[in-house]
GROMACS .gro file of N, CA and C in nm:
model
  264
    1UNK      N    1   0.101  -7.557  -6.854
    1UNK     CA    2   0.043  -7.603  -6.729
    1UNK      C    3  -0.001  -7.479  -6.652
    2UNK      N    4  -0.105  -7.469  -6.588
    2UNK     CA    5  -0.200  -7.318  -6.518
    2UNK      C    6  -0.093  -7.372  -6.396
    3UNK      N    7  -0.138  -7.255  -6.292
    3UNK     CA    8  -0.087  -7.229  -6.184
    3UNK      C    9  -0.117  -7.330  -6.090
    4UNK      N   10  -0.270  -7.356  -6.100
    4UNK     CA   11  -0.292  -7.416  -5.959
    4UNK      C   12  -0.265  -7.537  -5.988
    5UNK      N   13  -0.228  -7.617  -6.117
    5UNK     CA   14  -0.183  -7.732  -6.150
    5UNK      C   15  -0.058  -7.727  -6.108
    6UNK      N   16  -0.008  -7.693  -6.078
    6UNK     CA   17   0.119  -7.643  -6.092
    6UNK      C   18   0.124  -7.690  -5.927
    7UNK      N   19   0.067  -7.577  -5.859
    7UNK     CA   20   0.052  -7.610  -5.729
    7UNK      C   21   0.031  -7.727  -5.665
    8UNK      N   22  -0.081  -7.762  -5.733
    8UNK     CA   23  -0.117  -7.892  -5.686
    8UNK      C   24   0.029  -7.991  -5.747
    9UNK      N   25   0.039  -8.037  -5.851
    9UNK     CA   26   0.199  -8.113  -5.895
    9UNK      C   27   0.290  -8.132  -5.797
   10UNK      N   28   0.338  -7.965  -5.759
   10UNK     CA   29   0.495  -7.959  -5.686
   10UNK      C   30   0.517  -7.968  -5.567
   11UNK      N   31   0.376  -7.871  -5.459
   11UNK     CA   32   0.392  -7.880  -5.357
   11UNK      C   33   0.441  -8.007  -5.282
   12UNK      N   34   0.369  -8.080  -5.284
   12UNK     CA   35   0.407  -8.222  -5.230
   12UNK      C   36   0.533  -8.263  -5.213
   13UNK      N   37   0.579  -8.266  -5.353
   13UNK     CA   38   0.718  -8.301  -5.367
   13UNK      C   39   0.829  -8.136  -5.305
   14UNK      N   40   0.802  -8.066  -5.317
   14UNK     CA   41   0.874  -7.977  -5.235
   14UNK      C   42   0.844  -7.955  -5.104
   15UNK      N   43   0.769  -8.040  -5.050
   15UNK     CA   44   0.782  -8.066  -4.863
   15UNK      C   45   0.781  -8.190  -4.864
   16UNK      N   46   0.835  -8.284  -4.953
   16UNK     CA   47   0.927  -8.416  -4.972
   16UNK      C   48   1.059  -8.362  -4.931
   17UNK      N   49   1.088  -8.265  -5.020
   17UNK     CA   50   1.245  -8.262  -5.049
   17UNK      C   51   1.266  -8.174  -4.905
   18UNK      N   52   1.191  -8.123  -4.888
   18UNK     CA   53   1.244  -8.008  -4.752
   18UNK      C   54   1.234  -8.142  -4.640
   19UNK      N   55   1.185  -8.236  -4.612
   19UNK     CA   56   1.189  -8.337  -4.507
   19UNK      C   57   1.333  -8.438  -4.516
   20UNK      N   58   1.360  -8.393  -4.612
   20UNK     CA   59   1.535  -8.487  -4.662
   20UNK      C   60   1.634  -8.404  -4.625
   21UNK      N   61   1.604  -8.231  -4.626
   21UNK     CA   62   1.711  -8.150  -4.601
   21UNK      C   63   1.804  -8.152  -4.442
   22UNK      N   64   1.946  -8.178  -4.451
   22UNK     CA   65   2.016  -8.178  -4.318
   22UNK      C   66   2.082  -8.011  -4.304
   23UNK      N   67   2.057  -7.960  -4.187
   23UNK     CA   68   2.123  -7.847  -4.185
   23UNK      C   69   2.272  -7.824  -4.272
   24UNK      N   70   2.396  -7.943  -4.188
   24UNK     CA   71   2.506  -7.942  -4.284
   24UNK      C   72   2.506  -7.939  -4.463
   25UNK      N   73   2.418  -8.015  -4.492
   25UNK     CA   74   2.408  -7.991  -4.653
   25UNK      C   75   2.410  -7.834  -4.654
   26UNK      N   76   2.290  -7.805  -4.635
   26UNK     CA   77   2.271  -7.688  -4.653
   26UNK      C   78   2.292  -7.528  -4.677
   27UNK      N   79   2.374  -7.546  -4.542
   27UNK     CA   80   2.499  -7.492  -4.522
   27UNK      C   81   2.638  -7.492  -4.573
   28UNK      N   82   2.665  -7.590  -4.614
   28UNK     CA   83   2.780  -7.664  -4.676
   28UNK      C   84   2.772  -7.585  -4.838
   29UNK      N   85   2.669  -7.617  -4.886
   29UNK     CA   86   2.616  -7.564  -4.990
   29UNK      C   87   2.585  -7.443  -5.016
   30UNK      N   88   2.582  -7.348  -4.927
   30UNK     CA   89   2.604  -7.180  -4.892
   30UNK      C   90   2.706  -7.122  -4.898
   31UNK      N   91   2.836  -7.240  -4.928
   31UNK     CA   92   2.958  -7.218  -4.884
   31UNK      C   93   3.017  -7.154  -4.760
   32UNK      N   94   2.905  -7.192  -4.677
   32UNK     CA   95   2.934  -7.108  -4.506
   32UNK      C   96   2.986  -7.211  -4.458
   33UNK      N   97   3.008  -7.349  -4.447
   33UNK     CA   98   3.083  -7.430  -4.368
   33UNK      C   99   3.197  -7.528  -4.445
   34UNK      N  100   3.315  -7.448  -4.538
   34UNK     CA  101   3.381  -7.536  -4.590
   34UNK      C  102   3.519  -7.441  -4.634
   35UNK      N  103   3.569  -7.556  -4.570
   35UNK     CA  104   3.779  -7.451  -4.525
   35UNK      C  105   3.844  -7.456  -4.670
   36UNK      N  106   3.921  -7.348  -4.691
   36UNK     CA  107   3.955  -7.286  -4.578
   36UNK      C  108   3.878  -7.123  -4.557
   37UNK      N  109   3.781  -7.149  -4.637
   37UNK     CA  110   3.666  -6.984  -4.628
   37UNK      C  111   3.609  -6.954  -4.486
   38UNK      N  112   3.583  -7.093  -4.450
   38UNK     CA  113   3.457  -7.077  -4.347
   38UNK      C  114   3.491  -7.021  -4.201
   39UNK      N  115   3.395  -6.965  -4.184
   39UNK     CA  116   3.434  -6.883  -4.040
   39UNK      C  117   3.370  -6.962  -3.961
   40UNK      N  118   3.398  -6.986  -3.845
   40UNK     CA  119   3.304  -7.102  -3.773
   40UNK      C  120   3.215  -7.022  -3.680
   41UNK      N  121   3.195  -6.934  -3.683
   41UNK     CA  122   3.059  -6.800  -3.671
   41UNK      C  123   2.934  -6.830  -3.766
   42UNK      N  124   3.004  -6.834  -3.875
   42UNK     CA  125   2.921  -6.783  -3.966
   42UNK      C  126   2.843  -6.914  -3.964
   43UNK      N  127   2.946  -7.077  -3.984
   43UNK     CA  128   2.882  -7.171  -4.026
   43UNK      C  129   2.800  -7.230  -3.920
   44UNK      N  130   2.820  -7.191  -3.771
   44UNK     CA  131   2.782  -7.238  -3.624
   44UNK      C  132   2.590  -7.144  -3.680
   45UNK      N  133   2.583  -7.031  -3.706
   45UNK     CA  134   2.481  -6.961  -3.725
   45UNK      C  135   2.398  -6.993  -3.829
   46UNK      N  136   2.444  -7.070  -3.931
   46UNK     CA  137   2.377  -7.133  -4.062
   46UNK      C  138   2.318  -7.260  -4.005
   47UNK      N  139   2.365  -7.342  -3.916
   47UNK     CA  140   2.317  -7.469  -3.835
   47UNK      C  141   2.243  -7.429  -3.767
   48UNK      N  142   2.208  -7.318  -3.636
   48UNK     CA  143   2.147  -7.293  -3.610
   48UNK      C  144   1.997  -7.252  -3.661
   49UNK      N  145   2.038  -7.127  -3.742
   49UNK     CA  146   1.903  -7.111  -3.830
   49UNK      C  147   1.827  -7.200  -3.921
   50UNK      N  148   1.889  -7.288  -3.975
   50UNK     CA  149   1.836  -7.398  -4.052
   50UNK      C  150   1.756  -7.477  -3.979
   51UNK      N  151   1.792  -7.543  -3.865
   51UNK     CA  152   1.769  -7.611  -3.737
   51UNK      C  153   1.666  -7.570  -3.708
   52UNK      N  154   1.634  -7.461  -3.654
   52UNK     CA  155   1.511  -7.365  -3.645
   52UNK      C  156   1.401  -7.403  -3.758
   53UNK      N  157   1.432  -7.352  -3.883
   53UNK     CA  158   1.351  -7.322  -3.987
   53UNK      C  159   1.281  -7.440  -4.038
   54UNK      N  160   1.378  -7.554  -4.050
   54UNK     CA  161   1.357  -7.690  -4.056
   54UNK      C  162   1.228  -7.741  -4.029
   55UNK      N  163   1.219  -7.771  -3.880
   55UNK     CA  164   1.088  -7.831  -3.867
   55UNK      C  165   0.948  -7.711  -3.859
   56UNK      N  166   0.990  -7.613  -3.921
   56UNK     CA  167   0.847  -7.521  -3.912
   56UNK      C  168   0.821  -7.519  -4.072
   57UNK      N  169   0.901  -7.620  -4.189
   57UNK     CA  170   0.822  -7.634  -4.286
   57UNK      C  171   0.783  -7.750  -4.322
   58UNK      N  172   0.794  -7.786  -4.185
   58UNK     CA  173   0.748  -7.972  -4.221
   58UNK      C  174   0.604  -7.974  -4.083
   59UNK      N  175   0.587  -7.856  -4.047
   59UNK     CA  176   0.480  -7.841  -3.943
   59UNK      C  177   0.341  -7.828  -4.021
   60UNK      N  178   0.245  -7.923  -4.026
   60UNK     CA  179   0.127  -7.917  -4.106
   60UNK      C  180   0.074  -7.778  -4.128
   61UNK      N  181   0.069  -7.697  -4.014
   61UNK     CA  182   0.020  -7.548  -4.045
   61UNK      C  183   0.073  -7.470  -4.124
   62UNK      N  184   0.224  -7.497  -4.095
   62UNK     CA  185   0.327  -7.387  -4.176
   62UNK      C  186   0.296  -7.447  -4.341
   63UNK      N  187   0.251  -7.575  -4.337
   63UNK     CA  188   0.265  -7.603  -4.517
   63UNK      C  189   0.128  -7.542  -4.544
   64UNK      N  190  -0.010  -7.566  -4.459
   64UNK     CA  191  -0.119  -7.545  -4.509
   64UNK      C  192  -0.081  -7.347  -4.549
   65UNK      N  193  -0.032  -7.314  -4.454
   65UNK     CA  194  -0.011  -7.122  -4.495
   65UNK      C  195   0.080  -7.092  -4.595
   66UNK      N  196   0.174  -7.210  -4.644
   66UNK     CA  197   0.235  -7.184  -4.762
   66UNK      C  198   0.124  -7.235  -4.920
   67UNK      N  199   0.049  -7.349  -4.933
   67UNK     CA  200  -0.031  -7.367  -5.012
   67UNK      C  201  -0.144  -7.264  -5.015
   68UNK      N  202  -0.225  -7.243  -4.934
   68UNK     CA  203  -0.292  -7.091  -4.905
   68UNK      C  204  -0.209  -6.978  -5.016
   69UNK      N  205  -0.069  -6.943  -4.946
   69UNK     CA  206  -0.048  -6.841  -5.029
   69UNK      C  207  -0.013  -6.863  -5.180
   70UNK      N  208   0.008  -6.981  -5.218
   70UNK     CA  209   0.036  -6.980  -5.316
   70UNK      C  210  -0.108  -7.039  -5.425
   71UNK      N  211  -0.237  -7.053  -5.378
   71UNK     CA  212  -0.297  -7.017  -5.414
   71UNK      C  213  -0.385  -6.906  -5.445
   72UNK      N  214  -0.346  -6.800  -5.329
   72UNK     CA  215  -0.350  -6.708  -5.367
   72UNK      C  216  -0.305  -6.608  -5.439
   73UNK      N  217  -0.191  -6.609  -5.474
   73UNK     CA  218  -0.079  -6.575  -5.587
   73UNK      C  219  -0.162  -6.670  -5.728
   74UNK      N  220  -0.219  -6.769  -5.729
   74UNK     CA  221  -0.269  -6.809  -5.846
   74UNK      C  222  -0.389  -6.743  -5.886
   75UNK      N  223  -0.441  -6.698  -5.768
   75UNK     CA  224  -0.570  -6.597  -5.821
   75UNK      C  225  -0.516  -6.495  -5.896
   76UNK      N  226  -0.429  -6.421  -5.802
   76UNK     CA  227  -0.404  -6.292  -5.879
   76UNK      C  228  -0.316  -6.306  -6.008
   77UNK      N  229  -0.240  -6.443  -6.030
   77UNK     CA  230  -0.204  -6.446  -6.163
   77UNK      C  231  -0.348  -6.445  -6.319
   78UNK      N  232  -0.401  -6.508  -6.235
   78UNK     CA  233  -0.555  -6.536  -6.324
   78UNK      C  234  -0.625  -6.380  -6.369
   79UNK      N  235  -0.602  -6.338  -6.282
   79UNK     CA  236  -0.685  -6.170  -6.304
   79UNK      C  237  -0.564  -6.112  -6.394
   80UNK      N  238  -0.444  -6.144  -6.386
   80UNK     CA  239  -0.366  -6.034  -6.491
   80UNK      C  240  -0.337  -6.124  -6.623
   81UNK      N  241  -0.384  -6.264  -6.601
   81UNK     CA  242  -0.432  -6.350  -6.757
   81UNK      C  243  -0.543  -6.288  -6.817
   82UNK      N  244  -0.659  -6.288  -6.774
   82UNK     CA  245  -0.766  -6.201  -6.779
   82UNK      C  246  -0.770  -6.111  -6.844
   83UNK      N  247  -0.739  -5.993  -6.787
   83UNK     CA  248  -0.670  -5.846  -6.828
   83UNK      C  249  -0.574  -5.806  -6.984
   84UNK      N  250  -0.468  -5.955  -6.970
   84UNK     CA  251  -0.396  -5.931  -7.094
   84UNK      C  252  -0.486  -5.954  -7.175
   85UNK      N  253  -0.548  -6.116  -7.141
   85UNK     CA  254  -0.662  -6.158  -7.296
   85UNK      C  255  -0.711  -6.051  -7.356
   86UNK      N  256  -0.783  -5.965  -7.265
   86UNK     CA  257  -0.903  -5.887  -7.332
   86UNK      C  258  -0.827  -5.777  -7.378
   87UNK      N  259  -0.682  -5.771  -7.348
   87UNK     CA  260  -0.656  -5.649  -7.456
   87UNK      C  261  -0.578  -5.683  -7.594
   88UNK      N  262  -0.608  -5.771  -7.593
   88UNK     CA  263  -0.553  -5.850  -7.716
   88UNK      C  264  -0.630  -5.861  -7.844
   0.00000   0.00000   0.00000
């Protein structure tokens, strides 16, 4: 499967799955909020930042600048496909 197939395929479904994500999972799953390890610093700061981060990848702009870059990363994979072919 090429890149931008690729792109096109997953994205979607990976700002599916990021719209399901709860900070606590998340965190929980960092092993920052679960006793008797957890410092309640550490795990109070993992809620926070998640919280934050959260709705800026479910913000139409923030996804359009993530598809952007990752089509652009498919260009430059294409030029070093390119490159190998012809020395082959």
């Amino acid at each position: 499967m090429g890149c931008l197939a690729m792109v096109d395929r997953y994205t979607q479904r990976f700002f599916t799955q990021v719209s399901l994500l709860k900070p606590h999972h998340i965190c929980k799953s960092l092993n920052l909020c679960q006793p008797p390890l957890h410092s309640q610093g550490n795990c109070d700061a993992c809620h926070d930042t998640v919280s934050q981060l959260l709705p800026k990848l479910k913000d139409p702009q923030t996804k359009l600048k993530i598809i952007r870059l990752l089509l652009k990363e498919c260009k430059s994979l294409n030029n070093y496909e390119d490159k190998f072919l012809t020395l082959i």
